[in-house]
mmCIF file of C-alpha atoms and ligand atoms in Angstrom:
data_model
loop_
_atom_site.group_PDB
_atom_site.id
_atom_site.type_symbol
_atom_site.label_atom_id
_atom_site.label_comp_id
_atom_site.label_asym_id
_atom_site.label_seq_id
_atom_site.Cartn_x
_atom_site.Cartn_y
_atom_site.Cartn_z
ATOM 1 C CA UNK A 16 15.881 -5.559 -6.599
ATOM 2 C CA UNK A 17 18.039 -6.610 -3.629
ATOM 3 C CA UNK A 18 16.230 -6.842 -0.310
ATOM 4 C CA UNK A 19 16.538 -3.716 1.861
ATOM 5 C CA UNK A 20 18.713 -4.369 4.903
ATOM 6 C CA UNK A 21 16.749 -2.916 7.813
ATOM 7 C CA UNK A 22 18.244 -3.128 11.321
ATOM 8 C CA UNK A 23 15.023 -3.364 13.315
ATOM 9 C CA UNK A 24 15.541 -5.948 16.044
ATOM 10 C CA UNK A 25 17.996 -8.679 16.972
ATOM 11 C CA UNK A 26 15.333 -11.396 16.720
ATOM 12 C CA UNK A 27 14.699 -10.378 13.098
ATOM 13 C CA UNK A 28 18.373 -10.724 12.101
ATOM 14 C CA UNK A 29 20.445 -13.873 11.846
ATOM 15 C CA UNK A 30 23.266 -14.635 14.256
ATOM 16 C CA UNK A 31 25.955 -14.520 11.539
ATOM 17 C CA UNK A 32 25.010 -10.969 10.491
ATOM 18 C CA UNK A 33 24.979 -9.791 14.105
ATOM 19 C CA UNK A 34 28.378 -11.375 14.757
ATOM 20 C CA UNK A 35 29.764 -9.709 11.622
ATOM 21 C CA UNK A 36 28.469 -6.304 12.813
ATOM 22 C CA UNK A 37 30.129 -6.637 16.249
ATOM 23 C CA UNK A 38 33.389 -7.693 14.579
ATOM 24 C CA UNK A 39 33.117 -4.719 12.200
ATOM 25 C CA UNK A 40 32.620 -2.426 15.219
ATOM 26 C CA UNK A 41 35.856 -3.747 16.738
ATOM 27 C CA UNK A 42 37.671 -3.197 13.418
ATOM 28 C CA UNK A 43 36.302 0.368 13.106
ATOM 29 C CA UNK A 44 37.499 1.082 16.658
ATOM 30 C CA UNK A 45 40.928 -0.140 15.613
ATOM 31 C CA UNK A 46 40.938 2.575 12.969
ATOM 32 C CA UNK A 47 40.244 0.377 9.964
ATOM 33 C CA UNK A 48 37.803 1.741 7.384
ATOM 34 C CA UNK A 49 37.967 -0.595 4.386
ATOM 35 C CA UNK A 50 38.273 1.347 1.086
ATOM 36 C CA UNK A 51 35.026 -0.254 -0.134
ATOM 37 C CA UNK A 52 33.209 1.141 2.929
ATOM 38 C CA UNK A 53 34.663 4.637 2.428
ATOM 39 C CA UNK A 54 33.578 4.519 -1.218
ATOM 40 C CA UNK A 55 30.095 3.313 -0.279
ATOM 41 C CA UNK A 56 29.542 6.231 2.131
ATOM 42 C CA UNK A 57 30.860 9.053 -0.046
ATOM 43 C CA UNK A 58 27.956 11.380 -0.782
ATOM 44 C CA UNK A 59 25.476 9.351 1.310
ATOM 45 C CA UNK A 60 23.049 10.982 3.746
ATOM 46 C CA UNK A 61 21.568 9.683 6.992
ATOM 47 C CA UNK A 62 18.319 11.068 8.449
ATOM 48 C CA UNK A 63 17.870 10.705 12.212
ATOM 49 C CA UNK A 64 14.252 10.989 13.418
ATOM 50 C CA UNK A 65 14.086 11.666 17.153
ATOM 51 C CA UNK A 66 10.642 11.460 18.714
ATOM 52 C CA UNK A 67 12.211 11.147 22.193
ATOM 53 C CA UNK A 68 15.310 12.737 23.766
ATOM 54 C CA UNK A 69 18.808 11.375 23.129
ATOM 55 C CA UNK A 70 22.417 12.303 23.851
ATOM 56 C CA UNK A 71 24.495 9.216 22.990
ATOM 57 C CA UNK A 72 22.461 7.868 20.096
ATOM 58 C CA UNK A 73 22.105 11.223 18.406
ATOM 59 C CA UNK A 74 25.740 12.228 18.691
ATOM 60 C CA UNK A 75 27.226 8.798 17.971
ATOM 61 C CA UNK A 76 25.180 8.277 14.790
ATOM 62 C CA UNK A 77 25.908 11.836 13.641
ATOM 63 C CA UNK A 78 29.645 11.653 14.307
ATOM 64 C CA UNK A 79 29.901 8.063 13.025
ATOM 65 C CA UNK A 80 28.208 8.854 9.718
ATOM 66 C CA UNK A 81 30.448 11.885 9.212
ATOM 67 C CA UNK A 82 33.574 9.878 10.018
ATOM 68 C CA UNK A 83 32.514 7.399 7.329
ATOM 69 C CA UNK A 84 32.313 10.258 4.836
ATOM 70 C CA UNK A 85 28.544 10.797 4.844
ATOM 71 C CA UNK A 86 26.190 13.596 5.907
ATOM 72 C CA UNK A 87 23.446 13.778 8.522
ATOM 73 C CA UNK A 88 20.052 15.484 8.899
ATOM 74 C CA UNK A 89 18.283 15.369 12.285
ATOM 75 C CA UNK A 90 14.481 15.678 12.482
ATOM 76 C CA UNK A 91 12.529 16.225 15.680
ATOM 77 C CA UNK A 92 8.764 16.126 16.142
ATOM 78 C CA UNK A 93 8.605 19.825 16.922
ATOM 79 C CA UNK A 94 10.842 20.828 14.031
ATOM 80 C CA UNK A 95 9.130 18.718 11.354
ATOM 81 C CA UNK A 96 5.599 17.890 10.190
ATOM 82 C CA UNK A 97 5.679 14.678 12.250
ATOM 83 C CA UNK A 98 4.677 16.858 15.200
ATOM 84 C CA UNK A 99 1.732 18.208 13.202
ATOM 85 C CA UNK A 100 0.308 14.835 12.251
ATOM 86 C CA UNK A 101 1.997 13.931 8.950
ATOM 87 C CA UNK A 102 1.991 10.133 8.927
ATOM 88 C CA UNK A 103 5.114 8.109 9.469
ATOM 89 C CA UNK A 104 4.340 6.280 6.187
ATOM 90 C CA UNK A 105 4.308 9.518 4.177
ATOM 91 C CA UNK A 106 7.434 10.660 6.001
ATOM 92 C CA UNK A 107 9.113 7.385 5.006
ATOM 93 C CA UNK A 108 8.182 7.852 1.338
ATOM 94 C CA UNK A 109 9.460 11.437 1.271
ATOM 95 C CA UNK A 110 12.715 10.841 3.178
ATOM 96 C CA UNK A 111 13.489 7.867 0.915
ATOM 97 C CA UNK A 112 13.689 10.326 -1.996
ATOM 98 C CA UNK A 113 16.342 12.409 -0.204
ATOM 99 C CA UNK A 114 18.442 10.151 2.021
ATOM 100 C CA UNK A 115 20.129 6.748 1.917
ATOM 101 C CA UNK A 116 19.402 5.436 5.411
ATOM 102 C CA UNK A 117 17.010 6.424 8.231
ATOM 103 C CA UNK A 118 17.534 6.065 11.994
ATOM 104 C CA UNK A 119 14.453 6.427 14.201
ATOM 105 C CA UNK A 120 13.842 6.699 17.946
ATOM 106 C CA UNK A 121 10.140 6.492 18.713
ATOM 107 C CA UNK A 122 7.787 5.771 21.591
ATOM 108 C CA UNK A 123 5.602 3.377 19.616
ATOM 109 C CA UNK A 124 7.257 0.235 18.281
ATOM 110 C CA UNK A 125 4.623 0.006 15.543
ATOM 111 C CA UNK A 126 5.887 3.293 14.065
ATOM 112 C CA UNK A 127 9.285 1.692 13.488
ATOM 113 C CA UNK A 128 7.645 -1.045 11.424
ATOM 114 C CA UNK A 129 5.432 1.425 9.553
ATOM 115 C CA UNK A 130 8.510 3.458 8.679
ATOM 116 C CA UNK A 131 10.381 0.374 7.432
ATOM 117 C CA UNK A 132 7.376 -0.902 5.481
ATOM 118 C CA UNK A 133 7.066 2.380 3.597
ATOM 119 C CA UNK A 134 10.729 3.310 3.163
ATOM 120 C CA UNK A 135 12.766 2.301 0.148
ATOM 121 C CA UNK A 136 16.020 2.767 2.094
ATOM 122 C CA UNK A 137 17.299 0.901 5.199
ATOM 123 C CA UNK A 138 15.766 1.801 8.576
ATOM 124 C CA UNK A 139 17.631 1.448 11.885
ATOM 125 C CA UNK A 140 15.909 1.130 15.288
ATOM 126 C CA UNK A 141 17.515 3.623 17.700
ATOM 127 C CA UNK A 142 15.140 2.704 20.587
ATOM 128 C CA UNK A 143 11.425 2.170 20.894
ATOM 129 C CA UNK A 144 9.263 1.557 23.954
ATOM 130 C CA UNK A 145 9.940 -2.177 23.368
ATOM 131 C CA UNK A 146 13.560 -2.583 22.243
ATOM 132 C CA UNK A 147 16.997 -0.941 21.859
ATOM 133 C CA UNK A 148 19.113 -3.155 19.577
ATOM 134 C CA UNK A 149 21.962 -0.685 18.843
ATOM 135 C CA UNK A 150 22.629 -0.523 22.588
ATOM 136 C CA UNK A 151 22.942 -4.254 23.070
ATOM 137 C CA UNK A 152 25.256 -4.535 20.037
ATOM 138 C CA UNK A 153 27.581 -1.927 21.580
ATOM 139 C CA UNK A 154 27.368 -3.649 24.961
ATOM 140 C CA UNK A 155 28.294 -7.049 23.526
ATOM 141 C CA UNK A 156 31.218 -5.434 21.719
ATOM 142 C CA UNK A 157 32.291 -3.855 25.026
ATOM 143 C CA UNK A 158 32.111 -7.150 26.913
ATOM 144 C CA UNK A 159 34.125 -8.908 24.229
ATOM 145 C CA UNK A 160 36.881 -6.291 24.065
ATOM 146 C CA UNK A 161 37.402 -6.711 27.821
ATOM 147 C CA UNK A 162 36.742 -10.411 28.322
ATOM 148 C CA UNK A 163 36.656 -12.261 24.977
ATOM 149 C CA UNK A 164 33.654 -14.025 23.530
ATOM 150 C CA UNK A 165 30.327 -13.559 25.313
ATOM 151 C CA UNK A 166 29.130 -16.961 24.124
ATOM 152 C CA UNK A 167 28.708 -19.264 27.122
ATOM 153 C CA UNK A 168 29.090 -16.458 29.674
ATOM 154 C CA UNK A 169 26.576 -15.565 32.425
ATOM 155 C CA UNK A 170 24.867 -12.197 32.060
ATOM 156 C CA UNK A 171 22.640 -10.861 34.869
ATOM 157 C CA UNK A 172 20.111 -8.026 34.881
ATOM 158 C CA UNK A 173 18.634 -6.430 37.998
ATOM 159 C CA UNK A 174 15.831 -3.897 37.595
ATOM 160 C CA UNK A 175 12.986 -3.020 35.261
ATOM 161 C CA UNK A 176 12.142 -5.567 32.562
ATOM 162 C CA UNK A 177 12.127 -2.737 30.014
ATOM 163 C CA UNK A 178 13.095 -2.195 26.359
ATOM 164 C CA UNK A 179 16.803 -2.721 27.062
ATOM 165 C CA UNK A 180 16.135 -5.906 29.071
ATOM 166 C CA UNK A 181 13.926 -7.299 26.291
ATOM 167 C CA UNK A 182 16.717 -6.759 23.761
ATOM 168 C CA UNK A 183 19.204 -8.563 26.002
ATOM 169 C CA UNK A 184 16.801 -11.530 25.773
ATOM 170 C CA UNK A 185 17.031 -11.407 21.975
ATOM 171 C CA UNK A 186 20.815 -11.151 22.348
ATOM 172 C CA UNK A 187 21.030 -14.215 24.620
ATOM 173 C CA UNK A 188 19.513 -16.323 21.859
ATOM 174 C CA UNK A 189 21.529 -14.854 19.008
ATOM 175 C CA UNK A 190 24.927 -14.766 20.814
ATOM 176 C CA UNK A 191 24.498 -17.884 22.991
ATOM 177 C CA UNK A 192 25.005 -16.607 26.546
ATOM 178 C CA UNK A 193 23.067 -17.441 29.724
ATOM 179 C CA UNK A 194 20.813 -14.558 30.788
ATOM 180 C CA UNK A 195 19.234 -14.205 34.219
ATOM 181 C CA UNK A 196 16.878 -11.306 34.827
ATOM 182 C CA UNK A 197 15.795 -10.221 38.308
ATOM 183 C CA UNK A 198 12.692 -8.011 38.084
ATOM 184 C CA UNK A 199 9.642 -7.325 40.237
ATOM 185 C CA UNK A 200 6.914 -9.663 38.899
ATOM 186 C CA UNK A 201 4.763 -6.730 37.742
ATOM 187 C CA UNK A 202 7.744 -5.254 35.815
ATOM 188 C CA UNK A 203 9.024 -8.488 34.272
ATOM 189 C CA UNK A 204 9.878 -8.514 30.546
ATOM 190 C CA UNK A 205 6.961 -9.400 28.246
ATOM 191 C CA UNK A 206 6.075 -13.130 28.253
ATOM 192 C CA UNK A 207 6.111 -13.113 24.446
ATOM 193 C CA UNK A 208 9.818 -12.201 24.364
ATOM 194 C CA UNK A 209 10.787 -14.748 27.033
ATOM 195 C CA UNK A 210 8.677 -17.447 25.347
ATOM 196 C CA UNK A 211 10.310 -16.674 21.979
ATOM 197 C CA UNK A 212 13.780 -17.081 23.522
ATOM 198 C CA UNK A 213 12.854 -20.367 25.175
ATOM 199 C CA UNK A 214 11.297 -21.712 21.977
ATOM 200 C CA UNK A 215 14.519 -20.799 20.175
ATOM 201 C CA UNK A 216 16.569 -22.732 22.740
ATOM 202 C CA UNK A 217 18.061 -19.749 24.616
ATOM 203 C CA UNK A 218 19.090 -19.951 28.273
ATOM 204 C CA UNK A 219 16.927 -17.185 29.775
ATOM 205 C CA UNK A 220 15.546 -17.196 33.310
ATOM 206 C CA UNK A 221 13.387 -14.551 35.011
ATOM 207 C CA UNK A 222 13.378 -14.391 38.807
ATOM 208 C CA UNK A 223 12.400 -11.878 41.475
ATOM 209 C CA UNK A 224 15.688 -12.430 43.338
ATOM 210 C CA UNK A 225 18.630 -10.172 42.383
ATOM 211 C CA UNK A 226 20.973 -12.199 44.627
ATOM 212 C CA UNK A 227 20.074 -15.364 42.728
ATOM 213 C CA UNK A 228 20.404 -13.715 39.312
ATOM 214 C CA UNK A 229 23.813 -12.195 40.009
ATOM 215 C CA UNK A 230 25.431 -15.246 41.638
ATOM 216 C CA UNK A 231 28.632 -15.979 39.703
ATOM 217 C CA UNK A 232 27.745 -13.614 36.823
ATOM 218 C CA UNK A 233 30.365 -12.420 34.311
ATOM 219 C CA UNK A 234 28.417 -9.275 33.464
ATOM 220 C CA UNK A 235 25.942 -7.265 35.567
ATOM 221 C CA UNK A 236 23.454 -4.882 33.967
ATOM 222 C CA UNK A 237 20.828 -2.430 35.012
ATOM 223 C CA UNK A 238 18.952 0.560 33.601
ATOM 224 C CA UNK A 239 16.831 3.461 34.808
ATOM 225 C CA UNK A 240 13.728 2.669 36.814
ATOM 226 C CA UNK A 241 11.637 5.204 34.865
ATOM 227 C CA UNK A 242 12.105 4.995 31.113
ATOM 228 C CA UNK A 243 11.133 7.730 28.666
ATOM 229 C CA UNK A 244 7.344 7.565 28.353
ATOM 230 C CA UNK A 245 6.746 5.833 31.732
ATOM 231 C CA UNK A 246 4.253 7.706 33.894
ATOM 232 C CA UNK A 247 4.081 5.794 37.199
ATOM 233 C CA UNK A 248 7.446 6.953 38.606
ATOM 234 C CA UNK A 249 6.684 6.698 42.340
ATOM 235 C CA UNK A 250 5.196 3.231 42.088
ATOM 236 C CA UNK A 251 8.121 2.008 39.983
ATOM 237 C CA UNK A 252 10.712 3.413 42.374
ATOM 238 C CA UNK A 253 9.047 1.646 45.325
ATOM 239 C CA UNK A 254 8.847 -1.674 43.481
ATOM 240 C CA UNK A 255 12.410 -1.461 42.174
ATOM 241 C CA UNK A 256 14.235 -0.347 45.343
ATOM 242 C CA UNK A 257 15.282 -3.944 46.234
ATOM 243 C CA UNK A 258 16.808 -4.312 42.754
ATOM 244 C CA UNK A 259 19.341 -1.456 43.099
ATOM 245 C CA UNK A 260 22.827 -2.621 42.108
ATOM 246 C CA UNK A 261 24.946 -1.738 45.130
ATOM 247 C CA UNK A 262 28.342 -3.013 46.282
ATOM 248 C CA UNK A 263 26.832 -5.910 48.270
ATOM 249 C CA UNK A 264 24.794 -7.132 45.293
ATOM 250 C CA UNK A 265 27.745 -6.669 42.904
ATOM 251 C CA UNK A 266 29.846 -8.848 45.250
ATOM 252 C CA UNK A 267 27.561 -11.778 44.359
ATOM 253 C CA UNK A 268 28.987 -11.734 40.817
ATOM 254 C CA UNK A 269 32.406 -13.077 39.812
ATOM 255 C CA UNK A 270 35.320 -11.084 41.302
ATOM 256 C CA UNK A 271 36.246 -9.825 37.811
ATOM 257 C CA UNK A 272 32.651 -9.235 36.665
ATOM 258 C CA UNK A 273 31.940 -6.193 34.520
ATOM 259 C CA UNK A 274 29.181 -3.676 35.246
ATOM 260 C CA UNK A 275 27.315 -1.910 32.424
ATOM 261 C CA UNK A 276 24.503 0.631 32.214
ATOM 262 C CA UNK A 277 23.253 2.035 28.901
ATOM 263 C CA UNK A 278 23.089 5.540 30.459
ATOM 264 C CA UNK A 279 21.762 8.042 31.366
ATOM 265 C CA UNK A 280 22.120 6.834 34.993
ATOM 266 C CA UNK A 281 20.535 7.953 38.240
ATOM 267 C CA UNK A 282 23.152 7.378 40.927
ATOM 268 C CA UNK A 283 21.479 6.312 44.179
ATOM 269 C CA UNK A 284 18.451 4.883 42.349
ATOM 270 C CA UNK A 285 19.146 1.878 40.109
ATOM 271 C CA UNK A 286 22.889 1.874 40.882
ATOM 272 C CA UNK A 287 25.092 3.252 43.622
ATOM 273 C CA UNK A 288 27.889 5.683 42.895
ATOM 274 C CA UNK A 289 30.344 3.101 44.260
ATOM 275 C CA UNK A 290 29.375 0.608 41.561
ATOM 276 C CA UNK A 291 28.964 2.835 38.506
ATOM 277 C CA UNK A 292 32.147 4.766 39.309
ATOM 278 C CA UNK A 293 33.908 1.715 40.743
ATOM 279 C CA UNK A 294 36.401 -0.873 39.442
ATOM 280 C CA UNK A 295 33.879 -3.207 37.745
ATOM 281 C CA UNK A 296 32.283 -0.453 35.682
ATOM 282 C CA UNK A 297 32.991 -0.076 31.960
ATOM 283 C CA UNK A 298 30.184 2.392 31.232
ATOM 284 C CA UNK A 299 32.374 4.939 29.411
ATOM 285 C CA UNK A 300 33.793 2.282 27.060
ATOM 286 C CA UNK A 301 30.207 1.121 26.620
ATOM 287 C CA UNK A 302 29.081 4.613 25.624
ATOM 288 C CA UNK A 303 32.044 5.015 23.252
ATOM 289 C CA UNK A 304 31.378 1.699 21.561
ATOM 290 C CA UNK A 305 27.950 2.853 20.388
ATOM 291 C CA UNK A 306 29.909 4.971 17.889
ATOM 292 C CA UNK A 307 31.976 2.070 16.572
ATOM 293 C CA UNK A 308 29.308 -0.612 16.451
ATOM 294 C CA UNK A 309 26.830 1.732 14.768
ATOM 295 C CA UNK A 310 29.362 2.255 11.986
ATOM 296 C CA UNK A 311 29.202 -1.520 11.625
ATOM 297 C CA UNK A 312 25.400 -1.327 11.502
ATOM 298 C CA UNK A 313 25.447 1.482 8.914
ATOM 299 C CA UNK A 314 27.966 -0.391 6.766
ATOM 300 C CA UNK A 315 25.881 -3.583 6.980
ATOM 301 C CA UNK A 316 22.705 -1.689 6.021
ATOM 302 C CA UNK A 317 24.354 -0.127 2.995
ATOM 303 C CA UNK A 318 25.751 -3.507 1.988
HETATM 304 N N1 CP B 424 21.905 4.794 25.898
HETATM 305 C C1 CP B 424 21.289 5.649 25.042
HETATM 306 O O1 CP B 424 20.651 5.249 24.067
HETATM 307 O O2 CP B 424 21.460 6.966 25.358
HETATM 308 P P1 CP B 424 20.705 8.207 24.735
HETATM 309 O O3 CP B 424 19.270 8.138 25.227
HETATM 310 O O4 CP B 424 21.432 9.388 25.263
HETATM 311 O O5 CP B 424 20.750 8.127 23.248
HETATM 312 N N1 NVA B 425 15.120 2.297 29.141
HETATM 313 C C1 NVA B 425 15.569 3.635 28.836
HETATM 314 C C2 NVA B 425 16.780 3.588 27.980
HETATM 315 C C3 NVA B 425 17.366 4.917 27.619
HETATM 316 C C4 NVA B 425 18.540 4.821 26.697
HETATM 317 C C5 NVA B 425 14.455 4.422 28.181
HETATM 318 O O1 NVA B 425 13.774 3.859 27.309
HETATM 319 O O2 NVA B 425 14.250 5.579 28.540
#
């Protein structure tokens, strides 16, 4: 039997597959659905398990699957037996009898792996407490449609070293860009992820200085200071205040630098209104491209 194509994390996939998915996203955005892809999706069903809230991921996977000719079922904890203690492994075995691909957003990264280990259909990671690979794929697509290849460019992060930041580290290795992350030392990305990137020859540097990280950057990124599941909001906000992306910090980057934020955003916290609604910002293209790149991911998963 052919190996199941799970889309779990960028460090678990080879660079050529990831490049092909971004290129497919660009082609889907251009309106091209190859006949073989349309045929592959006819009559197929996607299950989306949401154990945390979502606007973009939920709607973009739902709409994307339908545009490809498939159907969608959404499961929440409260509306399924997951909320009453049925195991993720049993859920995987059951859903595999009904659907052709499963998307999951969960608070515990281990649940993603348990789902994949027990499913006989492809599983896609739609955010865990540790990573968010669909987001970074859409972001790379967005950078490239505005500025050409991201390989060799300078990407800078200012803020929490969270799940999105960790996935950018995976991306730096797989797509070959320089990544500088400015984070408070106590909120830096996990050492294991940074060490992996360095072992794999990636150019990744963690600093506590946003001004240093953003100097001459081609792309500036941030994310919320309090992610879903974080409990220490006041402490985080105090630690992260110097990392807010405002106009003065943005001016450290290249004059034509892009600004991205995975959204939802908190204007006045991690980013000022002037930056997110200003001339460098491409956040609406970024949100749109989740739809296109996830079609690429779905098509790759279904071979
Ligand atoms: N960026 C993102 O994943 O948004 P949602 O939480 O709305 O899905
Ligand atoms: N870091 C954020 C991303 C939301 C899309 C969170 O996990 O809540």
